Coordinates of C-alpha atoms and ligand atoms in Angstrom, one line a residue:
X571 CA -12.1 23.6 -7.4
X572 CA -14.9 26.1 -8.6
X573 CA -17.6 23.4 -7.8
X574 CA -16.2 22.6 -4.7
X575 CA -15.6 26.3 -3.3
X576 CA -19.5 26.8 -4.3
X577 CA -21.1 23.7 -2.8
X578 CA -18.6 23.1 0.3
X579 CA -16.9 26.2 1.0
X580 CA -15.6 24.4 4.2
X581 CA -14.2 21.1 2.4
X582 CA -12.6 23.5 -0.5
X583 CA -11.3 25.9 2.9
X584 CA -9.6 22.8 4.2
X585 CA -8.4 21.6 0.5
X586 CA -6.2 24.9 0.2
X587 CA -5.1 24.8 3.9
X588 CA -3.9 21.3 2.6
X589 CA -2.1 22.5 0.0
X590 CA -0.4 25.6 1.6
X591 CA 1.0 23.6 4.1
X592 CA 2.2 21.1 1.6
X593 CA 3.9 24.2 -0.4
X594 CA 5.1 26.0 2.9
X595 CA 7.3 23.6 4.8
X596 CA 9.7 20.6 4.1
X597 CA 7.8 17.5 5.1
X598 CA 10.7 14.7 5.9
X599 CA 8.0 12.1 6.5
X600 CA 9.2 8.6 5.1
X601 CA 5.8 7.4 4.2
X602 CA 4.6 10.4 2.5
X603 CA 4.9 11.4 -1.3
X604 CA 4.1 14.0 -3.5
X605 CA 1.6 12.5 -6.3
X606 CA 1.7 14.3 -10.0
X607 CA -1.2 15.9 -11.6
X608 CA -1.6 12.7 -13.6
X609 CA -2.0 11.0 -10.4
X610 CA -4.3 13.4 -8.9
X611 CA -6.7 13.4 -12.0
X612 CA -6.8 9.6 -12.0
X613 CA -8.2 9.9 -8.5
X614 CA -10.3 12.5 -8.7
X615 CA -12.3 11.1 -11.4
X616 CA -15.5 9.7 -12.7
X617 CA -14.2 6.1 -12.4
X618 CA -15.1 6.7 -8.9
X619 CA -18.7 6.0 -10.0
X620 CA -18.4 2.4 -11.3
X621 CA -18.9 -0.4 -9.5
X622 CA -17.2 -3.4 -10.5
X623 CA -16.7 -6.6 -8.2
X624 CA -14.9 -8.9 -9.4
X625 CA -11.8 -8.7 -11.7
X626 CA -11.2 -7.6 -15.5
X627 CA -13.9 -9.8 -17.8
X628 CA -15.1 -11.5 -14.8
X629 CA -17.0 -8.9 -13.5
X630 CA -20.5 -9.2 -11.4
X631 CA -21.8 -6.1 -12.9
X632 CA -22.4 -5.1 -16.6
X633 CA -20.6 -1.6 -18.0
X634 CA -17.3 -2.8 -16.9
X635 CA -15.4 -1.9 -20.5
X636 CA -13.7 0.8 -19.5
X637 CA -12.6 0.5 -16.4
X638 CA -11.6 -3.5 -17.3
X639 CA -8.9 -1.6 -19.6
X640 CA -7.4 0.5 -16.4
X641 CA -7.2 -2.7 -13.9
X642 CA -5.5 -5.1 -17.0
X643 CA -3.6 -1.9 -17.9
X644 CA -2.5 -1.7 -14.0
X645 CA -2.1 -5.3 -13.8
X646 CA 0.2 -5.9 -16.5
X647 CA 2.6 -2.4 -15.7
X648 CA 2.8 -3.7 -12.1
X649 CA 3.8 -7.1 -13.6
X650 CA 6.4 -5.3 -15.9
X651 CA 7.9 -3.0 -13.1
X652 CA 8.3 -5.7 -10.5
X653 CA 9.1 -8.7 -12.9
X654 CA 6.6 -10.5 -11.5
X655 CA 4.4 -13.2 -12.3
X656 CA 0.5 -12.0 -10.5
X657 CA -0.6 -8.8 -10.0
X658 CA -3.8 -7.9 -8.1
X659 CA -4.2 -4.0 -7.4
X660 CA -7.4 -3.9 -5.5
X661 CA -6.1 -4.1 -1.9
X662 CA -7.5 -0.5 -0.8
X663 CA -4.6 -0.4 1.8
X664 CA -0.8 -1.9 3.2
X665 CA -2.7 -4.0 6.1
X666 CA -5.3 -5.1 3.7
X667 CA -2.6 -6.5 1.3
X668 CA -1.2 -8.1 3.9
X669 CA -3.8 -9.8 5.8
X670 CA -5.0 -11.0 2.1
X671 CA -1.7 -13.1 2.1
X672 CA -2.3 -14.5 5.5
X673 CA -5.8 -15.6 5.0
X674 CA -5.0 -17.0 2.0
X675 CA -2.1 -18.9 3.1
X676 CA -2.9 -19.4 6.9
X677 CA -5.3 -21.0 9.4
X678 CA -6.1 -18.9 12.5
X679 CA -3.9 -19.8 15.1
X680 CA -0.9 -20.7 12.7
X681 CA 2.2 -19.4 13.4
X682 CA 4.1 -16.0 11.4
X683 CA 7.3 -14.7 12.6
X684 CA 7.6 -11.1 11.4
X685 CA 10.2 -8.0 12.3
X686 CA 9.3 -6.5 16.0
X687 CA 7.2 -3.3 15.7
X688 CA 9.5 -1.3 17.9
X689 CA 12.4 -2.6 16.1
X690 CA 11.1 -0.7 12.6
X691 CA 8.6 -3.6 12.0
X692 CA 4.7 -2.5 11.0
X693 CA 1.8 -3.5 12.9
X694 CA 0.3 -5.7 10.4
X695 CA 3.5 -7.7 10.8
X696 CA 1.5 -9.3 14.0
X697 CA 2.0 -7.1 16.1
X698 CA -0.5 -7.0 19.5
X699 CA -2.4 -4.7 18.7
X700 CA -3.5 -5.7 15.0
X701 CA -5.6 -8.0 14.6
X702 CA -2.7 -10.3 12.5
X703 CA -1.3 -10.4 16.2
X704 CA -4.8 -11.7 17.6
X705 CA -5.5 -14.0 14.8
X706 CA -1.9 -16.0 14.2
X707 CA 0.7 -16.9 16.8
X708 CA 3.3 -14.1 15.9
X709 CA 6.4 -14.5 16.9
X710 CA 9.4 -11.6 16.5
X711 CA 13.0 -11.1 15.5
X712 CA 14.6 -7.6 15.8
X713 CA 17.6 -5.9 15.5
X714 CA 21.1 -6.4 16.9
X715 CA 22.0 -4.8 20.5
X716 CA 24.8 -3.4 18.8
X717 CA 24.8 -2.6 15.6
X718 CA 21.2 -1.7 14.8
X719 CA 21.4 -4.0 12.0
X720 CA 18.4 -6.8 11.3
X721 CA 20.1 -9.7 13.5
X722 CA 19.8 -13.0 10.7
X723 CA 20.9 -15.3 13.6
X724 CA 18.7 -14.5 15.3
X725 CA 16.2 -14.6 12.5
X726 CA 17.3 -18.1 12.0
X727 CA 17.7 -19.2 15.6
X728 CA 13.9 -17.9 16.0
X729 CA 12.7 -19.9 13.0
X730 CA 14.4 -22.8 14.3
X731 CA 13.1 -22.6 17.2
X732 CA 9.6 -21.8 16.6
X733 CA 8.7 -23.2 13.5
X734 CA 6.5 -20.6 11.4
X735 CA 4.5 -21.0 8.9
X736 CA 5.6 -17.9 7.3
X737 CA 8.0 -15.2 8.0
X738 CA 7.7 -11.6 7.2
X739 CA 9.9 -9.6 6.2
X740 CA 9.8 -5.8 5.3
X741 CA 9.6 -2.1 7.8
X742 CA 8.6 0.9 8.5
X743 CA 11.6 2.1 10.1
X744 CA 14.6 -0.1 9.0
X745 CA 17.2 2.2 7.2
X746 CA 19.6 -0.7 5.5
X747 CA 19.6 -3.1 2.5
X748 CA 17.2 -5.9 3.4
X749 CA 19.0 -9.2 2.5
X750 CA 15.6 -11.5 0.9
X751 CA 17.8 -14.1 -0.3
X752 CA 19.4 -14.7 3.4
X753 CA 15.6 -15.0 4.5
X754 CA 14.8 -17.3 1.8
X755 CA 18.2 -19.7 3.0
X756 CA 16.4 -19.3 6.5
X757 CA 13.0 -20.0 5.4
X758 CA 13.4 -23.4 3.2
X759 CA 15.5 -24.1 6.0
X760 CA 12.4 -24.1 7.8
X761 CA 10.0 -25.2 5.5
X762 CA 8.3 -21.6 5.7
X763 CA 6.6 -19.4 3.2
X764 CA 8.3 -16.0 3.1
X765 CA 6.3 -12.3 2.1
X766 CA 8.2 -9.0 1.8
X767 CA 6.3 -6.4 2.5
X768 CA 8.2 -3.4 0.3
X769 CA 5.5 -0.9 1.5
X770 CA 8.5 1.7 2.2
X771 CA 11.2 0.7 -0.1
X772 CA 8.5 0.0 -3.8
X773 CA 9.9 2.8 -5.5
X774 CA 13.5 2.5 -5.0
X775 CA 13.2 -1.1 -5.8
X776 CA 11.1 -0.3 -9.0
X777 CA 14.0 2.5 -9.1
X778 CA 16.8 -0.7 -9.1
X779 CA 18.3 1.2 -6.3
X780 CA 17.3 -1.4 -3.4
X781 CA 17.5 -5.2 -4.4
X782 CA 13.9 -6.7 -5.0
X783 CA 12.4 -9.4 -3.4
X784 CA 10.5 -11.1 -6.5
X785 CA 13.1 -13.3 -7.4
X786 CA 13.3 -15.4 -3.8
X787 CA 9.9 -14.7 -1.9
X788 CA 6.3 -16.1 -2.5
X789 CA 4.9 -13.1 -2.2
X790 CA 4.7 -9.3 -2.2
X791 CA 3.0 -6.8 -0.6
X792 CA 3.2 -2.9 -1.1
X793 CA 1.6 0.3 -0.4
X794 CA 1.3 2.4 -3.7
X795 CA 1.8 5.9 -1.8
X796 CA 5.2 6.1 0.0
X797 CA 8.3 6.1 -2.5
X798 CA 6.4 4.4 -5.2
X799 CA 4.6 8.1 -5.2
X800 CA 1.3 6.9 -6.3
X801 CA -2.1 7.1 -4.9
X802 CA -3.0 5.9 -1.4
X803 CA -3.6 1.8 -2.2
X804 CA -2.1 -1.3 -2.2
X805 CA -0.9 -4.4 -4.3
X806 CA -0.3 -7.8 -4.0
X807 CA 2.9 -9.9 -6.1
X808 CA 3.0 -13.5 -6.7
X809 CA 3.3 -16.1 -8.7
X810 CA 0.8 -17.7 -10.8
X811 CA 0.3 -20.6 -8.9
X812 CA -1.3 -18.6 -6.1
X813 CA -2.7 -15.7 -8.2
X814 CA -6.6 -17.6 -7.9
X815 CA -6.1 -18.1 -4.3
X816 CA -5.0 -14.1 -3.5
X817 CA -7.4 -13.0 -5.9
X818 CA -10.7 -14.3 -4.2
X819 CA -8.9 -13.4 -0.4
X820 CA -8.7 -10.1 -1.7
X821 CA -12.6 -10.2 -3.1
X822 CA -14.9 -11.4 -2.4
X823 CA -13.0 -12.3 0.5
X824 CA -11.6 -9.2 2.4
X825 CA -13.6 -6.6 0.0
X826 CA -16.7 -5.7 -2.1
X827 CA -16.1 -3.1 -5.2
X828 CA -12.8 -1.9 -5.6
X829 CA -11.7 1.3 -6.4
X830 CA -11.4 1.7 -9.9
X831 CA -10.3 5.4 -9.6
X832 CA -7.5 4.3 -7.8
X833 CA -7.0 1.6 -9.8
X834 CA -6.6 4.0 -12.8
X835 CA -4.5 6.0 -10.5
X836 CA -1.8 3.0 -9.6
X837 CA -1.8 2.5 -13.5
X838 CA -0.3 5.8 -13.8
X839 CA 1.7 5.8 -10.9
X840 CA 3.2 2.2 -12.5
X841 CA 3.7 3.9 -15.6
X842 CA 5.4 6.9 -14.1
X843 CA 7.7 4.2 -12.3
X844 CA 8.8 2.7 -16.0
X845 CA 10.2 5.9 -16.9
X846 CA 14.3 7.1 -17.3
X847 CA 13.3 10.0 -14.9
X848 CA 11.5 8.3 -12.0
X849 CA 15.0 6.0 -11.6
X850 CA 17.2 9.1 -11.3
X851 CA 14.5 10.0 -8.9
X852 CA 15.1 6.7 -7.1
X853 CA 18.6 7.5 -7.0
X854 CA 18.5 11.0 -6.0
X855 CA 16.3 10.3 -3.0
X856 CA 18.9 7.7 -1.8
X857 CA 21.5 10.3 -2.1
X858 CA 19.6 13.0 -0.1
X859 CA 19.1 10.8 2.9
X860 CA 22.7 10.0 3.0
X861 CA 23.7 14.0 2.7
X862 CA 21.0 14.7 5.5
X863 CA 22.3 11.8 7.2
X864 CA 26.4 13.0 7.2
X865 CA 25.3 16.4 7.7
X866 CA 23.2 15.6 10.8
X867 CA 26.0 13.4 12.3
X868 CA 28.7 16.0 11.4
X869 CA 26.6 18.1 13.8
X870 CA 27.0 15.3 16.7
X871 CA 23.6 13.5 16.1
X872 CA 23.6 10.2 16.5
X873 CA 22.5 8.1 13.6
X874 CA 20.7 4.7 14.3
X875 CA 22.9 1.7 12.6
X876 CA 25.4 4.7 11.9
X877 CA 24.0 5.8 7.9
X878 CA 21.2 5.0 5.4
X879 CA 21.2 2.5 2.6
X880 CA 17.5 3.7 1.4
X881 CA 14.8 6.7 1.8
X882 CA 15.1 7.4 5.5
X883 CA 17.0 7.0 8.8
X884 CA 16.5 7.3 12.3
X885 CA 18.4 9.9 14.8
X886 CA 18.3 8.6 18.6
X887 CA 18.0 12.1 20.2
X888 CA 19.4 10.5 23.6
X889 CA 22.6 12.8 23.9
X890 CA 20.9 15.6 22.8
X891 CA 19.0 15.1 25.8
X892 CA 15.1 15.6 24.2
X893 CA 12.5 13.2 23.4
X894 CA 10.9 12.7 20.0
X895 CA 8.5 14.3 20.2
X896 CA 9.3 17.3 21.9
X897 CA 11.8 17.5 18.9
X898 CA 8.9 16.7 16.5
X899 CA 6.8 19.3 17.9
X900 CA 9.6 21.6 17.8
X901 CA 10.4 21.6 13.9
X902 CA 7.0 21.2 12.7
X903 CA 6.5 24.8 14.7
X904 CA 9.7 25.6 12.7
X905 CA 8.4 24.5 9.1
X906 CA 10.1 21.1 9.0
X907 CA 7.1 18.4 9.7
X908 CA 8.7 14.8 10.3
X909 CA 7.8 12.3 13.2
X910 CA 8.8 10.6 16.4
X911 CA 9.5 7.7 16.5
X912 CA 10.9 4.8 18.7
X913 CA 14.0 3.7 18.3
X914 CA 15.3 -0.4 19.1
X915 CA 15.8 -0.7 23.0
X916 CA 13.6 2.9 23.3
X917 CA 13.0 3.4 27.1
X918 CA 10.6 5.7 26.5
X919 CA 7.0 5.1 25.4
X920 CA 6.0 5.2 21.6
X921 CA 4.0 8.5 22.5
X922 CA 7.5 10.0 23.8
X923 CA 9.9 8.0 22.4
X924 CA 14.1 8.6 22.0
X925 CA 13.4 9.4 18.6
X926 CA 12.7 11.0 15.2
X927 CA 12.7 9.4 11.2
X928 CA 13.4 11.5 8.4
X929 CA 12.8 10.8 5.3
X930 CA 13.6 12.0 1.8
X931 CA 10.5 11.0 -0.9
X932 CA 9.2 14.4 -0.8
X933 CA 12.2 17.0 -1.0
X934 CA 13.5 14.9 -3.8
X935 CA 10.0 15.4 -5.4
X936 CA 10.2 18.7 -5.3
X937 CA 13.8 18.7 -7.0
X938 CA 15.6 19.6 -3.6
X939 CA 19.5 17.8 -3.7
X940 CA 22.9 17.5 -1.3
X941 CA 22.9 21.3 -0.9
X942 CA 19.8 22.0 0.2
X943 CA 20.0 18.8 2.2
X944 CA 22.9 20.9 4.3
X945 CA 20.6 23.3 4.3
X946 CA 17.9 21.7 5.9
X947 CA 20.7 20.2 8.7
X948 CA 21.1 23.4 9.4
X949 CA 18.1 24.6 10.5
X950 CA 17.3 20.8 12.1
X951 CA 20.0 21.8 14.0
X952 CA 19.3 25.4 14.9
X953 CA 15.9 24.5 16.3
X954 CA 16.7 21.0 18.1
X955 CA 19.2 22.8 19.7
X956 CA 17.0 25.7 21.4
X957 CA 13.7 23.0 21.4
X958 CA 11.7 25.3 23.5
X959 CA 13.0 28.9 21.9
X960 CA 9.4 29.3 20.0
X961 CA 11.0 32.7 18.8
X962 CA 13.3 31.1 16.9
X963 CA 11.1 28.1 15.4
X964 CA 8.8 31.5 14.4
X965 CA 12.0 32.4 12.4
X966 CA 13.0 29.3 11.3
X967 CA 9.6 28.7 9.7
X968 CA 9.7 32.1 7.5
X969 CA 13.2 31.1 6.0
X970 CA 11.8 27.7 5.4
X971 CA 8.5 29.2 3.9
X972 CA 10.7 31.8 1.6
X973 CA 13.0 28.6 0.8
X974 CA 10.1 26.2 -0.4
X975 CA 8.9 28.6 -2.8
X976 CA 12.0 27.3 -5.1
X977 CA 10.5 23.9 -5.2
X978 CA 7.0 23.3 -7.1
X979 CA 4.9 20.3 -5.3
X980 CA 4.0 18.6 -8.3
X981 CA 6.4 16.5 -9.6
X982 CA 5.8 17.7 -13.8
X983 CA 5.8 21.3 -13.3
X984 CA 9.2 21.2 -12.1
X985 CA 9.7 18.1 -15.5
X986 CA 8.3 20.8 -17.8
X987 CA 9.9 23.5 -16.6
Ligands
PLP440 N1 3.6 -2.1 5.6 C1 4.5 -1.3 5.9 C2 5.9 -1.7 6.0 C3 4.2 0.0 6.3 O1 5.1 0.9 6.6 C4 2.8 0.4 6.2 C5 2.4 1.8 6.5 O2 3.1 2.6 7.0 C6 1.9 -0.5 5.9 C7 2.3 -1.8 5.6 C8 0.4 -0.3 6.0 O3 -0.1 0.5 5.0 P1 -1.6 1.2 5.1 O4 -1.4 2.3 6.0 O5 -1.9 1.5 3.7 O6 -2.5 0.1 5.7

């Protein structure tokens, strides 16, 4: 960052800060990933520069040669990894992908029945407060009372009785197997379109450890920065009949030029995603959040829908007796950054909330397995259990700072090493 420190001392200042904190402590955000330093230098590059509406040959500016190769080169990996018939790989974010698929399906006013946002559904799913909520009639199914688990009779009795146009499926916060073929029964039952929304769960299905949706929904939608471990972007799946219609939602309709350093940068990230090692990863990360998950319950915390199938789970603090985020703000003091959130039936507001999600994408990128998984239960424990001891969480936090020196932050270095 020579340039950088020279120019902008204060933008290169917060750069390290960035990258000490990401070094220092053990982020157990679900959403988040570590990208590799092919990743980064996509990014970061000179691609950046070009503009280029429209799509690979068909493009409204001239000089489009070489960044035509890195969207057809993302295009067609994308195609490979997911098995899937249309790729587009401009959609600068998850909502933007999504609301591509609505407009291009949808009228205003039509009607989408997608998983309720305080049941582990996203906001995009037409939710209130996003403008898919303001635009469509949104209708939503949650979880069971019960058992936690996505309630498919209540999917069904919904889509019976309220006739959508297209039903969502896909989370933010759901920690089990999602069943796409039991939503495609439900939705030719009701004559509806069906999206997944894979956002979370990309890279364990590009990993073959979660079930894919490609083969019984009309479309898919994914972030390219949670467990896929890509840059921050989005992508769009379908099947050719509909790949003019997304296409021209996505631009001219929704945006102008896309970014073709990102563009470059998903390439990569797809490519990364073909490989022998990034399936073990797939597999490992599964097999973290379980060992976090038994370890945390061994301990007497209370796991929402009792385990994990995928990257993350949910722990109802309730008997504990402390909020979310008192328990967020606790561990993050302690060198363990993760967040609150709600769990189904919370009684407390999403800015308290009964909960917290952990997630595994990142320790698993920095080669952290089962034992340091105890590891990390351990000092969960430690701190939730004294949430207001700061001397401790001061403690806490050196151990974790001396303990993350082990683990590199880029993916490779640990690979070539
Ligand atoms: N879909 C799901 C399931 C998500 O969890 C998220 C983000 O957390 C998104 C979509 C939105 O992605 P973005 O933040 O890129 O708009």
């Amino acid at each position: 960052m020579t340039a950088l420190m020279k120019m902008d001392p204060d933008i290169a200042g917060v750069i390290s800060g960035e990258e000490r904190r990401e070094a220092d402590k053990i982020i157990l955000i679900a959403s988040e990933n570590y990208v590799s330093q092919a990743v980064i230098e996509a990014q970061g590059s000179i691609l950046s520069n070009k503009y280029a509406e429209g799509y690979p040959s068909k493009r409204f500016y001239e000089g489009c040669e070489y960044v035509d190769e890195a969207e057809s080169l993302a295009i067609e990996r994308a195609k490979d990894l997911f098995k899937a018939e249309h790729c587009n790989v401009q959609p600068l974010s998850g909502t933007i992908a999504n609301l591509a698929v609505y407009l291009t399906m949808l009228k205003p006013g039509d009607t989408i029945l997608g998983m309720n946002l305080s049941h582990g559904g996203h906001l995009s799913h037409g939710a209130p407060a996003s403008f898919t909520g303001r635009i469509f009639q949104s209708y939503h199914y949650g979880v069971s009372r019960e058992t936690h688990l996505i309630d498919y009779d209540e999917v069904r009795t919904m889509a019976r009785s309220v006739k959508p146009r297209m039903i969502v499926v896909g989370a933010s916060s759901y920690s089990r197997i999602i069943d796409f073929g039991k939503f495609r029964e439900i939705a030719d039952e009701v004559g509806a379109l069906l999206m997944s929304d894979i956002a979370h769960i990309a890279g364990l299905v590009a990993a073959g450890v979660h079930p894919s949706p490609v083969p019984y929904v009309d479309f898919v939608t994914s972030t390219t920065h949670k467990t896929l471990r890509g840059p921050r972007g989005a992508f769009i799946l379908c099947r050719k009949e509909y790949a003019s219609k997304i296409d021209s939602t996505v631009f001219p309709g929704l945006q102008g030029g896309p970014f073709m350093n990102i563009i470059a940068a998903k390439a990569v990230c797809f490519k990364e995603a073909q490989t022998e090692q990034f399936r073990e990863y797939g597999k490992q990360i599964v097999r973290n959040a379980k060992a976090l998950c038994q370890a945390l319950k061994e301990k007497g915390y209370d796991i929402v829908t009792g385990s994990t199938d995928n990257h993350m789970f949910l722990v109802d603090l309730t008997n504990k007796g402390i909020t979310g985020r008192d328990a967020a703000h606790a561990l993050d003091r302690a060198g363990i950054t993760l967040n609150k959130n709600v769990i189904p039936f919370d009684t407390q507001s999403p800015y308290v909330t009964s909960g917290i999600r952990i997630g595994t994408p990142i320790v698993t990128t920095r080669g952290m397995r089962e034992r340091e998984m105890a590891q990390i239960a351990e000092w969960i424990d430690r701190v939730l259990s004294n949430v207001s001891d700061k001397s401790l969480q001061k403690q806490v936090a050196s151990e974790v700072k001396a303990f993350c020196t082990n683990y590199p932050i880029r993916p490779e270095i640990r690979n070539e090493g």
